[in-house]
């Protein structure tokens, strides 16, 4: 198998200005499923930083008081402690919209101020298109004396409230506002990866490109003056990067990104970058047996089209998709439009795949819906991606995103042949949780058809138990069949001419969108 059969070549990335390598080999990538797992590893990594080590991070939302472990330090305290020990701490946090719109401008500012007070730097960054956001969520830890300890964390988990949940999905005690259906401690399903090896230096490049952008972090003169008066300024400059960490494993890693096309262009992406979208188009063009997807939104019919085309092209292809049962607070601004967008997307998929497409949501053992925030895709148990990008138009064109795509050089010995160990193990790890299976009881799920049927049977049993009044023992598993979209009813909830004129299925006014070829 050739890597360029699956990965984008440098030319296919569509951005000649970036310093990123096409991909890097010799890495070790470990999935960190659940925020509690990630936060525990991040806590240990931050505690090990000392003089002249480097901490770089980006975030969509950062809550300074979010605890990394049950009795451990907060995000702000752990990063500030590293800065006081002499580590160079640099962060880029999306400035965000106003708090009364249920976003996080105050929290993000407070996290930056706590780090600045300890001698680090954390800038509030609004260098995005109007209405867009910086959605990347990654952390890089580099060690001055032992590069073998360097690690990068990439994925969908923000350093904020509600994310520190575990396998049982009982929710983070520090909860963010969510719809009432998720309860006072919303259960949260999410994923990150830990990367060791040469790819750490590539993630560092992503940060350095954004950090070195000469455009001011904010367009508003008053905010710019306030940032400088309160110390939120880029001094002293970030030191030059060290050599890449040594090879440590069998994983090839390709970093995929989205950047919008700006009037005042990014120097590292003058026309923007659409490598997330381009990668999906390429791998879905090869998909032949199983696409496994976990996604927060799944809104746009334009973005869902390559999935539908793959189903129509390959009669043996199956798709398993896991989404949230209810939209979260980020979707409330779009209102019915977001639900219409999802209904249109799911209708298109079901028309293309009929019985070969199955869409589920999750609940915990207390029957509370689990909010699916993960952004995970596994194609044919060969190519796997974990990142910040959702399957919707804004993640593919509008916001800044970062995803880690992995192909293992080591074939998986279990039948059917052709799979790679990392991708298959990631899919089976997620399946074990959703099906309530023991890790040693997964051999049958290697086969795509068997896995598809196992998901369907588990969801059918749990659905029947609920329909029967929840009498008797609760069946194992957490999967529920996602309701079929009532597209006609949704369309009747608002005037369609107004819907088409004012807001699209991504909750984005059409005049803010720039048409592009992925």
Short mmCIF file of C-alpha atoms in Angstrom, two decimals:
data_model
loop_
_atom_site.label_atom_id
_atom_site.label_comp_id
_atom_site.label_asym_id
_atom_site.label_seq_id
_atom_site.Cartn_x
_atom_site.Cartn_y
_atom_site.Cartn_z
CA UNK A 1 0.00 0.00 0.00
CA UNK A 2 1.29 3.43 -0.96
CA UNK A 3 0.71 6.25 1.50
CA UNK A 4 -0.08 8.68 -1.30
CA UNK A 5 -2.99 6.46 -2.32
CA UNK A 6 -4.67 7.65 0.90
CA UNK A 7 -2.85 10.78 2.08
CA UNK A 8 -2.93 14.05 0.19
CA UNK A 9 0.25 14.81 -1.71
CA UNK A 10 1.78 18.24 -1.17
CA UNK A 11 0.18 19.42 -4.42
CA UNK A 12 -3.22 18.01 -3.41
CA UNK A 13 -3.17 20.00 -0.16
CA UNK A 14 -3.75 23.10 -2.26
CA UNK A 15 -1.59 25.43 -0.18
CA UNK A 16 1.97 25.94 -1.38
CA UNK A 17 2.70 28.59 1.25
CA UNK A 18 2.67 26.29 4.28
CA UNK A 19 5.85 24.87 5.80
CA UNK A 20 4.14 21.62 6.76
CA UNK A 21 5.52 18.37 5.41
CA UNK A 22 3.13 16.34 3.29
CA UNK A 23 3.23 13.75 6.08
CA UNK A 24 5.71 12.31 8.58
CA UNK A 25 6.57 8.70 9.35
CA UNK A 26 7.93 6.90 12.40
CA UNK A 27 5.39 8.23 14.90
CA UNK A 28 3.48 6.68 17.78
CA UNK A 29 -0.13 7.88 18.02
CA UNK A 30 -2.34 6.87 20.95
CA UNK A 31 -6.08 7.52 21.03
CA UNK A 32 -7.25 9.25 24.22
CA UNK A 33 -10.97 8.56 24.28
CA UNK A 34 -12.77 10.76 26.85
CA UNK A 35 -11.80 14.08 28.33
CA UNK A 36 -10.87 12.55 31.69
CA UNK A 37 -8.26 10.36 29.98
CA UNK A 38 -6.82 13.29 28.04
CA UNK A 39 -6.82 15.69 30.97
CA UNK A 40 -4.97 13.18 33.18
CA UNK A 41 -2.23 12.79 30.55
CA UNK A 42 -2.07 16.54 30.00
CA UNK A 43 -1.77 17.10 33.76
CA UNK A 44 1.19 14.70 33.94
CA UNK A 45 2.82 16.32 30.92
CA UNK A 46 2.45 19.85 32.26
CA UNK A 47 3.81 18.81 35.65
CA UNK A 48 6.97 17.52 33.94
CA UNK A 49 7.83 20.81 32.23
CA UNK A 50 10.79 22.76 33.57
CA UNK A 51 13.22 25.50 32.64
CA UNK A 52 13.45 26.23 28.91
CA UNK A 53 10.84 23.61 28.01
CA UNK A 54 8.04 24.73 25.71
CA UNK A 55 4.25 24.69 26.08
CA UNK A 56 2.22 25.78 23.04
CA UNK A 57 -1.55 25.53 22.85
CA UNK A 58 -4.57 26.70 20.90
CA UNK A 59 -8.16 26.54 22.06
CA UNK A 60 -11.71 27.48 21.06
CA UNK A 61 -12.73 27.89 24.69
CA UNK A 62 -10.61 27.80 27.85
CA UNK A 63 -12.11 27.82 31.34
CA UNK A 64 -9.36 28.72 33.82
CA UNK A 65 -11.09 26.92 36.72
CA UNK A 66 -11.64 23.59 34.90
CA UNK A 67 -9.88 20.83 36.86
CA UNK A 68 -7.59 18.45 35.00
CA UNK A 69 -8.22 15.67 37.55
CA UNK A 70 -10.78 15.25 40.31
CA UNK A 71 -8.48 16.60 43.02
CA UNK A 72 -5.85 18.10 40.76
CA UNK A 73 -4.99 21.57 39.53
CA UNK A 74 -7.09 23.74 37.28
CA UNK A 75 -6.10 24.40 33.67
CA UNK A 76 -4.87 27.89 34.57
CA UNK A 77 -2.97 26.74 37.66
CA UNK A 78 -1.19 23.91 35.82
CA UNK A 79 -0.09 26.15 32.95
CA UNK A 80 0.89 29.00 35.26
CA UNK A 81 2.95 26.60 37.40
CA UNK A 82 4.85 25.47 34.30
CA UNK A 83 5.58 29.10 33.44
CA UNK A 84 6.84 29.80 36.97
CA UNK A 85 9.20 26.81 36.71
CA UNK A 86 10.78 28.45 33.67
CA UNK A 87 8.87 26.83 30.81
CA UNK A 88 8.05 29.07 27.86
CA UNK A 89 4.25 29.15 27.70
CA UNK A 90 2.52 30.48 24.58
CA UNK A 91 -1.19 30.21 23.81
CA UNK A 92 -3.69 31.32 21.19
CA UNK A 93 -7.29 31.42 22.40
CA UNK A 94 -10.21 32.44 20.23
CA UNK A 95 -11.45 35.79 21.48
CA UNK A 96 -15.03 34.48 21.12
CA UNK A 97 -18.34 36.25 20.91
CA UNK A 98 -20.09 37.91 23.83
CA UNK A 99 -21.12 35.84 26.84
CA UNK A 100 -24.79 36.79 26.55
CA UNK A 101 -24.76 34.84 23.25
CA UNK A 102 -23.72 31.77 25.31
CA UNK A 103 -20.12 31.86 24.17
CA UNK A 104 -17.00 32.38 26.29
CA UNK A 105 -15.29 35.74 25.83
CA UNK A 106 -14.86 36.37 29.57
CA UNK A 107 -13.54 32.87 30.35
CA UNK A 108 -11.05 32.98 27.49
CA UNK A 109 -9.77 36.39 28.61
CA UNK A 110 -9.40 35.23 32.22
CA UNK A 111 -7.40 32.14 31.20
CA UNK A 112 -5.03 34.36 29.22
CA UNK A 113 -4.62 36.78 32.10
CA UNK A 114 -3.81 34.00 34.59
CA UNK A 115 -1.07 32.69 32.29
CA UNK A 116 0.29 36.20 31.63
CA UNK A 117 0.50 36.86 35.39
CA UNK A 118 2.80 33.83 35.74
CA UNK A 119 5.14 34.99 32.96
CA UNK A 120 3.61 33.17 29.98
CA UNK A 121 1.77 34.61 27.01
CA UNK A 122 -1.73 33.77 25.86
CA UNK A 123 -3.20 35.97 23.14
CA UNK A 124 -6.87 36.35 22.33
CA UNK A 125 -7.00 35.74 18.60
CA UNK A 126 -9.77 36.99 16.33
CA UNK A 127 -7.91 36.68 13.03
CA UNK A 128 -10.81 34.86 11.38
CA UNK A 129 -13.60 35.77 8.98
CA UNK A 130 -16.52 37.72 10.40
CA UNK A 131 -18.79 35.22 12.12
CA UNK A 132 -16.13 32.49 12.14
CA UNK A 133 -14.02 31.07 14.95
CA UNK A 134 -10.62 29.60 15.73
CA UNK A 135 -11.71 26.04 16.42
CA UNK A 136 -8.33 24.25 16.64
CA UNK A 137 -7.70 22.38 19.92
CA UNK A 138 -4.12 21.20 20.40
CA UNK A 139 -1.25 21.29 22.88
CA UNK A 140 2.47 20.82 22.18
CA UNK A 141 4.96 19.98 24.94
CA UNK A 142 8.65 20.09 23.97
CA UNK A 143 11.53 19.33 26.32
CA UNK A 144 14.83 21.15 26.10
CA UNK A 145 16.91 18.28 27.50
CA UNK A 146 15.05 15.17 26.30
CA UNK A 147 13.27 15.44 22.91
CA UNK A 148 12.16 11.83 23.33
CA UNK A 149 9.59 13.12 25.84
CA UNK A 150 8.04 15.56 23.38
CA UNK A 151 4.32 15.08 22.80
CA UNK A 152 1.50 16.78 20.93
CA UNK A 153 -2.18 16.40 21.77
CA UNK A 154 -4.58 16.96 18.85
CA UNK A 155 -8.32 16.46 18.63
CA UNK A 156 -11.71 17.77 19.60
CA UNK A 157 -11.41 18.37 23.36
CA UNK A 158 -11.39 21.94 24.63
CA UNK A 159 -9.77 22.89 27.93
CA UNK A 160 -13.09 23.84 29.45
CA UNK A 161 -16.17 22.83 31.39
CA UNK A 162 -18.11 19.62 30.63
CA UNK A 163 -15.16 17.92 28.92
CA UNK A 164 -13.79 15.90 31.87
CA UNK A 165 -16.04 12.89 31.51
CA UNK A 166 -15.10 9.21 31.42
CA UNK A 167 -16.23 5.88 30.00
CA UNK A 168 -19.33 5.65 32.20
CA UNK A 169 -20.46 9.09 30.97
CA UNK A 170 -21.73 10.46 34.25
CA UNK A 171 -20.73 13.99 33.23
CA UNK A 172 -18.18 16.56 34.34
CA UNK A 173 -19.00 18.08 37.77
CA UNK A 174 -18.03 21.43 36.22
CA UNK A 175 -20.80 21.55 33.65
CA UNK A 176 -21.29 23.93 30.74
CA UNK A 177 -24.83 25.10 29.81
CA UNK A 178 -26.62 22.48 27.72
CA UNK A 179 -30.21 21.66 26.79
CA UNK A 180 -32.28 20.28 29.67
CA UNK A 181 -32.44 16.81 28.09
CA UNK A 182 -28.78 16.24 29.00
CA UNK A 183 -29.38 16.82 32.71
CA UNK A 184 -27.46 18.91 35.27
CA UNK A 185 -24.15 17.11 34.47
CA UNK A 186 -24.31 16.51 30.71
CA UNK A 187 -22.62 13.24 29.69
CA UNK A 188 -19.94 14.02 27.10
CA UNK A 189 -18.25 11.74 24.54
CA UNK A 190 -15.05 13.06 22.97
CA UNK A 191 -11.64 12.08 21.62
CA UNK A 192 -8.06 13.36 21.35
CA UNK A 193 -4.80 11.72 20.28
CA UNK A 194 -1.34 11.86 21.84
CA UNK A 195 1.46 12.00 19.24
CA UNK A 196 5.12 11.13 19.85
CA UNK A 197 7.77 11.32 17.17
CA UNK A 198 8.59 13.61 14.22
CA UNK A 199 4.96 14.72 13.79
CA UNK A 200 5.24 16.71 17.04
CA UNK A 201 7.40 19.19 15.14
CA UNK A 202 4.72 19.44 12.45
CA UNK A 203 2.05 20.32 15.02
CA UNK A 204 4.47 22.93 16.39
CA UNK A 205 4.69 24.42 12.88
CA UNK A 206 0.91 24.85 12.85
CA UNK A 207 1.17 26.91 16.02
CA UNK A 208 4.15 28.92 14.83
CA UNK A 209 2.47 29.83 11.56
CA UNK A 210 -0.50 31.27 13.42
CA UNK A 211 1.67 32.90 16.11
CA UNK A 212 3.85 34.59 13.50
CA UNK A 213 0.93 36.06 11.55
CA UNK A 214 1.71 39.81 11.42
CA UNK A 215 -1.96 40.81 11.41
CA UNK A 216 -3.16 42.20 14.77
CA UNK A 217 -5.00 39.70 16.96
CA UNK A 218 -8.07 41.98 16.93
CA UNK A 219 -9.48 44.42 14.40
CA UNK A 220 -10.93 46.71 17.07
CA UNK A 221 -8.58 49.55 18.14
CA UNK A 222 -10.06 49.80 21.64
CA UNK A 223 -9.56 46.09 22.29
CA UNK A 224 -6.07 46.26 20.79
CA UNK A 225 -5.14 49.09 23.16
CA UNK A 226 -6.68 47.27 26.12
CA UNK A 227 -4.72 44.09 25.32
CA UNK A 228 -1.46 46.00 25.29
CA UNK A 229 -2.25 47.91 28.51
CA UNK A 230 -3.07 44.64 30.29
CA UNK A 231 0.05 42.87 29.03
CA UNK A 232 -1.58 40.71 26.34
CA UNK A 233 1.18 41.37 23.79
CA UNK A 234 3.71 39.26 21.88
CA UNK A 235 6.93 39.99 23.80
CA UNK A 236 9.51 38.51 23.85
CA UNK A 237 9.33 36.66 20.53
CA UNK A 238 8.97 32.88 20.40
CA UNK A 239 12.40 31.19 20.20
CA UNK A 240 13.52 29.28 17.13
CA UNK A 241 12.29 25.65 16.92
CA UNK A 242 14.53 22.76 17.84
CA UNK A 243 15.05 19.59 15.77
CA UNK A 244 12.19 17.17 15.29
CA UNK A 245 11.85 14.39 17.89
CA UNK A 246 13.26 10.96 16.94
CA UNK A 247 11.24 8.20 15.26
CA UNK A 248 9.43 6.03 17.79
CA UNK A 249 6.75 3.99 16.02
CA UNK A 250 5.03 2.75 12.88
CA UNK A 251 2.44 5.48 12.36
CA UNK A 252 2.46 7.86 9.41
CA UNK A 253 0.74 11.13 10.30
CA UNK A 254 -0.75 13.77 8.03
CA UNK A 255 -1.99 17.03 9.54
CA UNK A 256 -5.13 18.36 7.87
CA UNK A 257 -6.42 21.88 8.27
CA UNK A 258 -9.09 24.37 7.38
CA UNK A 259 -8.35 28.08 7.07
CA UNK A 260 -10.73 30.59 5.49
CA UNK A 261 -9.76 32.88 2.65
CA UNK A 262 -9.30 36.31 4.24
CA UNK A 263 -9.15 39.71 2.60
CA UNK A 264 -6.05 40.31 4.72
CA UNK A 265 -4.63 36.90 3.87
CA UNK A 266 -2.84 34.50 6.17
CA UNK A 267 0.81 34.42 5.04
CA UNK A 268 0.80 30.64 5.58
CA UNK A 269 -2.46 30.18 3.61
CA UNK A 270 -2.98 33.12 1.22
CA UNK A 271 -6.01 31.49 -0.40
CA UNK A 272 -7.05 29.63 2.72
CA UNK A 273 -6.66 25.88 3.08
CA UNK A 274 -9.19 23.09 2.54
CA UNK A 275 -7.07 20.00 3.25
CA UNK A 276 -9.66 18.58 5.69
CA UNK A 277 -12.28 18.62 2.95
CA UNK A 278 -9.86 17.45 0.26
CA UNK A 279 -8.74 14.51 2.42
CA UNK A 280 -12.33 13.36 2.95
CA UNK A 281 -12.98 13.54 -0.78
CA UNK A 282 -9.88 11.44 -1.47
CA UNK A 283 -10.43 8.70 1.11
CA UNK A 284 -14.16 8.44 0.45
CA UNK A 285 -13.28 7.98 -3.21
CA UNK A 286 -11.43 4.81 -2.13
CA UNK A 287 -13.87 3.55 0.53
CA UNK A 288 -15.15 0.06 -0.23
CA UNK A 289 -16.16 -1.76 2.97
CA UNK A 290 -16.93 0.43 6.03
CA UNK A 291 -16.96 4.10 6.97
CA UNK A 292 -17.25 4.65 10.73
CA UNK A 293 -17.99 8.26 11.72
CA UNK A 294 -18.61 10.05 15.02
CA UNK A 295 -19.59 13.68 14.55
CA UNK A 296 -21.13 16.57 16.45
CA UNK A 297 -23.19 18.12 13.63
CA UNK A 298 -23.47 16.38 10.23
CA UNK A 299 -25.38 19.37 8.89
CA UNK A 300 -24.54 20.30 5.32
CA UNK A 301 -25.85 18.55 2.22
CA UNK A 302 -22.90 19.96 0.27
CA UNK A 303 -20.44 18.35 2.67
CA UNK A 304 -22.34 15.06 2.93
CA UNK A 305 -22.31 14.56 -0.84
CA UNK A 306 -18.99 12.60 -1.06
CA UNK A 307 -20.34 10.19 1.58
CA UNK A 308 -23.52 9.69 -0.44
CA UNK A 309 -21.56 9.25 -3.67
CA UNK A 310 -19.40 6.58 -2.04
CA UNK A 311 -22.51 4.63 -1.02
CA UNK A 312 -23.91 4.89 -4.53
CA UNK A 313 -20.61 3.82 -6.12
CA UNK A 314 -19.84 0.83 -3.88
CA UNK A 315 -22.72 -1.63 -3.36
CA UNK A 316 -20.81 -3.37 -0.56
CA UNK A 317 -20.01 -0.21 1.39
CA UNK A 318 -21.64 0.32 4.79
CA UNK A 319 -21.64 3.38 7.02
CA UNK A 320 -22.08 3.62 10.80
CA UNK A 321 -22.59 7.17 12.06
CA UNK A 322 -22.88 8.28 15.71
CA UNK A 323 -24.29 11.77 16.41
CA UNK A 324 -25.85 13.61 19.38
CA UNK A 325 -29.55 13.06 20.03
CA UNK A 326 -30.19 16.77 20.59
CA UNK A 327 -28.30 19.87 19.36
CA UNK A 328 -26.21 21.72 21.94
CA UNK A 329 -26.00 25.37 22.89
CA UNK A 330 -23.80 26.14 19.85
CA UNK A 331 -26.70 25.28 17.53
CA UNK A 332 -29.32 27.47 19.15
CA UNK A 333 -28.39 30.54 17.07
CA UNK A 334 -29.21 28.62 13.89
CA UNK A 335 -32.54 27.51 15.34
CA UNK A 336 -34.69 25.33 13.03
CA UNK A 337 -32.19 25.81 10.20
CA UNK A 338 -29.67 23.52 11.89
CA UNK A 339 -32.29 20.80 12.29
CA UNK A 340 -33.36 21.21 8.66
CA UNK A 341 -29.74 20.97 7.57
CA UNK A 342 -29.22 17.73 9.49
CA UNK A 343 -32.51 16.30 8.24
CA UNK A 344 -31.58 17.09 4.63
CA UNK A 345 -28.14 15.52 5.07
CA UNK A 346 -29.47 12.34 6.69
CA UNK A 347 -32.23 12.02 4.10
CA UNK A 348 -29.63 12.21 1.32
CA UNK A 349 -27.50 9.52 2.98
CA UNK A 350 -30.45 7.20 3.57
CA UNK A 351 -31.57 7.62 -0.04
CA UNK A 352 -28.05 6.73 -1.22
CA UNK A 353 -27.37 3.82 1.11
CA UNK A 354 -30.81 2.54 2.16
CA UNK A 355 -30.17 -0.41 4.50
CA UNK A 356 -26.38 0.08 4.34
CA UNK A 357 -26.43 3.35 6.31
CA UNK A 358 -27.14 3.32 10.06
CA UNK A 359 -27.25 6.41 12.28
CA UNK A 360 -27.20 6.19 16.07
CA UNK A 361 -27.05 8.36 19.14
CA UNK A 362 -25.90 7.39 22.64
CA UNK A 363 -27.18 7.25 26.20
CA UNK A 364 -25.52 6.25 29.46
CA UNK A 365 -26.68 3.46 31.77
CA UNK A 366 -28.99 5.94 33.53
CA UNK A 367 -30.79 6.50 30.20
CA UNK A 368 -29.50 10.08 29.90
CA UNK A 369 -28.49 11.10 26.36
CA UNK A 370 -24.74 11.43 25.83
CA UNK A 371 -23.59 14.49 23.92
CA UNK A 372 -21.34 13.32 21.06
CA UNK A 373 -18.66 15.96 20.57
CA UNK A 374 -16.09 13.58 19.04
CA UNK A 375 -14.83 14.12 15.50
CA UNK A 376 -13.59 10.67 14.46
CA UNK A 377 -13.60 8.93 11.10
CA UNK A 378 -12.25 5.47 10.18
CA UNK A 379 -12.32 4.36 6.53
CA UNK A 380 -11.88 0.68 5.62
CA UNK A 381 -9.86 0.19 8.84
CA UNK A 382 -6.90 1.80 7.04
CA UNK A 383 -7.22 5.60 7.34
CA UNK A 384 -8.26 7.16 10.63
CA UNK A 385 -8.75 10.80 11.56
CA UNK A 386 -9.24 12.51 14.93
CA UNK A 387 -9.51 16.28 15.01
CA UNK A 388 -11.45 19.45 15.68
CA UNK A 389 -13.38 19.46 12.39
CA UNK A 390 -17.03 18.48 12.11
CA UNK A 391 -18.76 17.24 9.00
CA UNK A 392 -20.37 20.56 8.18
CA UNK A 393 -19.67 23.45 5.86
CA UNK A 394 -18.09 25.82 8.36
CA UNK A 395 -15.53 23.19 9.45
CA UNK A 396 -14.64 22.51 5.83
CA UNK A 397 -14.45 26.14 4.66
CA UNK A 398 -14.90 28.78 7.32
CA UNK A 399 -13.35 28.17 10.76
CA UNK A 400 -9.77 27.22 11.57
CA UNK A 401 -9.46 23.45 12.16
CA UNK A 402 -6.75 20.85 12.74
CA UNK A 403 -7.07 17.10 12.32
CA UNK A 404 -4.59 14.23 12.65
CA UNK A 405 -4.91 11.51 10.00
CA UNK A 406 -3.06 8.25 10.70
CA UNK A 407 -2.06 5.24 8.62
CA UNK A 408 -0.22 2.46 10.42
CA UNK A 409 2.67 0.86 8.53
CA UNK A 410 1.89 -2.33 10.46
CA UNK A 411 -0.87 -4.47 8.93
CA UNK A 412 -3.47 -5.88 11.29
CA UNK A 413 -3.12 -9.69 11.35
CA UNK A 414 -6.80 -10.31 12.11
CA UNK A 415 -9.11 -11.14 9.21
CA UNK A 416 -10.39 -9.74 6.96
CA UNK A 417 -7.02 -8.79 5.47
CA UNK A 418 -6.01 -5.32 4.34
CA UNK A 419 -6.63 -3.43 7.57
CA UNK A 420 -4.03 -1.47 9.52
CA UNK A 421 -3.67 -1.90 13.26
CA UNK A 422 -4.19 1.71 14.42
CA UNK A 423 -7.39 2.33 12.47
CA UNK A 424 -8.95 -1.01 13.36
CA UNK A 425 -8.00 -0.73 17.04
CA UNK A 426 -9.51 2.77 17.22
CA UNK A 427 -12.79 1.59 15.74
CA UNK A 428 -12.93 -1.45 18.02
CA UNK A 429 -12.16 0.66 21.09
CA UNK A 430 -15.14 2.89 20.34
CA UNK A 431 -17.33 -0.10 19.50
CA UNK A 432 -16.46 -1.82 22.79
CA UNK A 433 -17.74 1.17 24.74
CA UNK A 434 -20.92 1.66 22.73
CA UNK A 435 -21.80 -2.06 22.80
CA UNK A 436 -20.70 -2.69 26.41
CA UNK A 437 -18.26 -5.33 25.20
CA UNK A 438 -15.13 -6.51 27.01
CA UNK A 439 -11.89 -5.61 25.18
CA UNK A 440 -11.21 -9.32 24.65
CA UNK A 441 -14.60 -9.92 23.04
CA UNK A 442 -14.25 -7.98 19.82
CA UNK A 443 -12.96 -10.48 17.23
CA UNK A 444 -16.27 -10.68 15.37
CA UNK A 445 -16.35 -6.88 14.98
CA UNK A 446 -13.28 -6.90 12.73
CA UNK A 447 -15.54 -7.89 9.87
CA UNK A 448 -17.39 -4.79 8.60
CA UNK A 449 -20.66 -6.65 7.98
CA UNK A 450 -20.58 -8.28 11.42
CA UNK A 451 -19.84 -4.94 13.07
CA UNK A 452 -22.70 -3.26 11.20
CA UNK A 453 -25.13 -5.97 12.32
CA UNK A 454 -23.85 -5.93 15.92
CA UNK A 455 -24.56 -2.21 16.19
CA UNK A 456 -28.05 -2.68 14.70
CA UNK A 457 -28.93 -5.57 17.03
CA UNK A 458 -27.71 -3.74 20.14
CA UNK A 459 -29.70 -0.61 19.29
CA UNK A 460 -32.81 -2.67 18.48
CA UNK A 461 -32.71 -4.40 21.87
CA UNK A 462 -32.32 -1.12 23.76
CA UNK A 463 -35.02 0.60 21.71
CA UNK A 464 -37.41 -2.30 22.39
CA UNK A 465 -36.69 -2.12 26.12
CA UNK A 466 -37.59 1.56 26.14
CA UNK A 467 -40.77 0.96 24.13
CA UNK A 468 -41.75 -1.74 26.61
CA UNK A 469 -41.69 0.66 29.53
CA UNK A 470 -38.13 -0.25 30.61
CA UNK A 471 -39.33 -3.41 32.35
CA UNK A 472 -36.76 -6.00 33.32
CA UNK A 473 -32.96 -5.70 33.21
CA UNK A 474 -31.57 -3.04 30.92
CA UNK A 475 -29.96 -4.64 27.84
CA UNK A 476 -26.22 -4.07 27.42
CA UNK A 477 -25.17 -1.26 25.12
CA UNK A 478 -25.65 2.49 24.80
CA UNK A 479 -26.77 2.82 21.19
CA UNK A 480 -30.19 4.12 20.16
CA UNK A 481 -31.37 4.34 16.60
CA UNK A 482 -31.32 8.05 15.72
CA UNK A 483 -34.82 9.24 14.81
CA UNK A 484 -35.52 9.45 11.10
CA UNK A 485 -35.62 13.11 10.05
CA UNK A 486 -39.07 14.63 9.77
CA UNK A 487 -37.97 16.95 7.00
CA UNK A 488 -41.43 18.02 5.89
CA UNK A 489 -42.50 18.95 9.41
CA UNK A 490 -39.26 20.89 10.01
CA UNK A 491 -39.65 22.82 6.78
CA UNK A 492 -43.12 23.85 7.80
CA UNK A 493 -41.81 25.36 11.06
CA UNK A 494 -40.40 28.32 9.20
CA UNK A 495 -40.96 30.08 5.91
CA UNK A 496 -38.63 28.40 3.44
CA UNK A 497 -37.96 31.54 1.35
CA UNK A 498 -36.88 33.29 4.56
CA UNK A 499 -34.81 30.25 5.56
CA UNK A 500 -32.99 30.19 2.24
CA UNK A 501 -32.44 33.96 2.23
CA UNK A 502 -31.34 34.44 5.85
CA UNK A 503 -29.58 31.29 7.04
CA UNK A 504 -28.22 28.09 5.55
CA UNK A 505 -28.10 24.64 7.20
CA UNK A 506 -24.84 25.59 8.94
CA UNK A 507 -26.41 28.59 10.58
CA UNK A 508 -24.31 30.82 8.37
CA UNK A 509 -25.73 33.70 6.33
CA UNK A 510 -25.03 32.94 2.64
CA UNK A 511 -23.30 36.30 2.09
CA UNK A 512 -20.63 35.20 4.60
CA UNK A 513 -19.81 32.08 2.65
CA UNK A 514 -17.19 31.96 -0.06
CA UNK A 515 -17.83 29.28 -2.64
CA UNK A 516 -14.82 27.10 -3.25
CA UNK A 517 -13.79 23.80 -4.74
CA UNK A 518 -12.74 21.43 -1.96
#
